[in-house]
């Protein structure tokens, strides 16, 4: 079987589900069951520790791995604090580092992310940092103890796909950790494309949560992820430029 390992934990499914855009938590259980996703992100601010309001954790099956994120953190210090609270509240050791100080474009702060990763990895967290794709930053995160690298495909919530594809391909080719595309994936074909170039998994939130039928869309994304992974393992054929140059259509298309 083609398994995915993150921090020594084994996963059979390569679709990670986000929960930030769901207004109706009751859909979460059905979506996870239908698409087979084994990990879901949760923002700590949506986990009601007081028990006074609706708690998103009540809708997540016990066999699903929680990936708390540090959404809302603007620097390493805030992200570290959120991670520690998440662990203390029973959310486990996985943590997605999300540090955003740019409120216009919502781009991650790579420098602060490296700082937070160093501290939390030493404390035993399974750290999955969200970054603007950069090979030097990715290598520093590997040394800092990250368990995976999560480059953005496009700005958060934009649904524009793999605008950073060339940079992500560089990470795939040169990093030893799993590369998991996070942010920007807007349709199943985007997820398939990410998997075809060798990414280990994708995280999808907005595209599923805001679709006309989130359950059906989650199933479509799962199939796309599987197809992309199979294509990568099968090694897609190379583009034959010689054949293109000699094609009788070449002159017609050029004219």
Coordinates of N, CA and C in Angstrom, one line a residue, residues 45 69-76 78-79 82 96-113 116 130-132 152 154-157 182-183:
X45 N -9.8 28.9 18.1 CA -10.9 29.8 18.5 C -12.3 29.2 18.2
X69 N -4.7 24.5 14.2 CA -3.8 25.5 13.5 C -3.7 26.8 14.4
X70 N -2.7 27.5 14.2 CA -2.5 28.7 15.0 C -3.0 29.9 14.3
X71 N -4.1 29.8 13.6 CA -4.8 30.9 12.9 C -5.0 32.0 13.9
X72 N -4.7 33.2 13.5 CA -4.8 34.4 14.3 C -3.5 34.9 14.9
X73 N -2.5 34.0 14.8 CA -1.2 34.4 15.3 C -0.5 35.3 14.4
X74 N 0.1 36.3 14.9 CA 0.8 37.3 14.1 C 2.4 37.2 14.3
X75 N 2.8 36.4 15.2 CA 4.2 36.2 15.4 C 4.5 34.9 16.0
X76 N 5.7 34.5 16.2 CA 6.1 33.2 16.7 C 5.6 33.0 18.1
X78 N 3.0 34.2 19.7 CA 1.5 34.0 19.7 C 1.2 32.5 19.2
X79 N 1.9 32.1 18.2 CA 1.7 30.8 17.6 C 2.1 29.7 18.6
X82 N -0.7 29.5 21.3 CA -1.9 28.8 20.8 C -1.6 27.3 20.7
X96 N -0.5 22.8 13.1 CA -0.2 23.5 11.8 C 0.2 25.0 12.2
X97 N 1.4 25.3 11.9 CA 1.9 26.7 12.2 C 1.4 27.6 11.1
X98 N 0.5 28.6 11.5 CA 0.0 29.6 10.5 C 0.2 30.9 11.2
X99 N 1.2 31.7 10.7 CA 1.5 33.0 11.2 C 1.4 34.0 10.1
X100 N 0.4 34.9 10.3 CA 0.1 35.9 9.3 C 0.1 37.3 9.9
X101 N 1.1 38.1 9.4 CA 1.1 39.5 9.9 C 0.7 40.4 8.8
X102 N 0.6 39.9 7.6 CA 0.1 40.7 6.4 C -1.4 40.6 6.3
X103 N -2.1 41.6 6.7 CA -3.6 41.5 6.7 C -4.2 41.8 5.4
X104 N -3.5 42.3 4.4 CA -4.0 42.6 3.1 C -4.1 41.4 2.2
X105 N -3.0 40.7 2.1 CA -2.9 39.5 1.2 C -2.9 38.2 2.0
X106 N -2.8 38.3 3.3 CA -2.8 37.1 4.2 C -1.7 36.1 3.8
X107 N -0.5 36.7 3.5 CA 0.7 35.8 3.2 C 1.3 35.4 4.5
X108 N 1.8 34.2 4.6 CA 2.4 33.7 5.9 C 3.8 34.4 6.1
X109 N 4.1 34.5 7.3 CA 5.4 35.1 7.7 C 6.4 34.0 7.9
X110 N 7.2 33.8 6.9 CA 8.2 32.6 6.9 C 9.2 32.7 8.0
X111 N 9.7 33.9 8.3 CA 10.7 34.0 9.3 C 10.2 33.6 10.7
X112 N 9.0 34.2 11.0 CA 8.4 33.9 12.3 C 8.0 32.4 12.4
X113 N 7.6 31.8 11.3 CA 7.3 30.4 11.2 C 8.4 29.5 11.6
X116 N 8.9 29.6 15.4 CA 7.9 28.9 16.1 C 8.2 27.4 16.0
X130 N 3.0 26.2 7.6 CA 2.4 26.8 6.4 C 3.3 28.0 5.9
X131 N 3.7 27.9 4.6 CA 4.7 28.9 4.2 C 4.4 29.4 2.8
X132 N 5.0 30.5 2.5 CA 5.1 31.0 1.1 C 6.2 30.2 0.5
X152 N 1.8 27.4 0.1 CA 0.5 27.8 -0.5 C 0.6 27.7 -2.0
X154 N -1.8 29.3 -3.8 CA -2.3 30.6 -4.2 C -2.8 31.3 -2.9
X155 N -3.1 32.6 -2.8 CA -3.6 33.2 -1.6 C -4.7 32.5 -1.0
X156 N -4.8 32.5 0.3 CA -5.9 31.8 1.1 C -7.3 32.2 0.6
X157 N -8.1 31.2 0.3 CA -9.5 31.4 -0.1 C -9.7 31.9 -1.5
X182 N -1.3 23.8 0.6 CA -2.3 24.3 1.5 C -2.6 25.7 0.9
X183 N -3.9 26.0 0.7 CA -4.4 27.3 0.3 C -4.4 27.5 -1.2

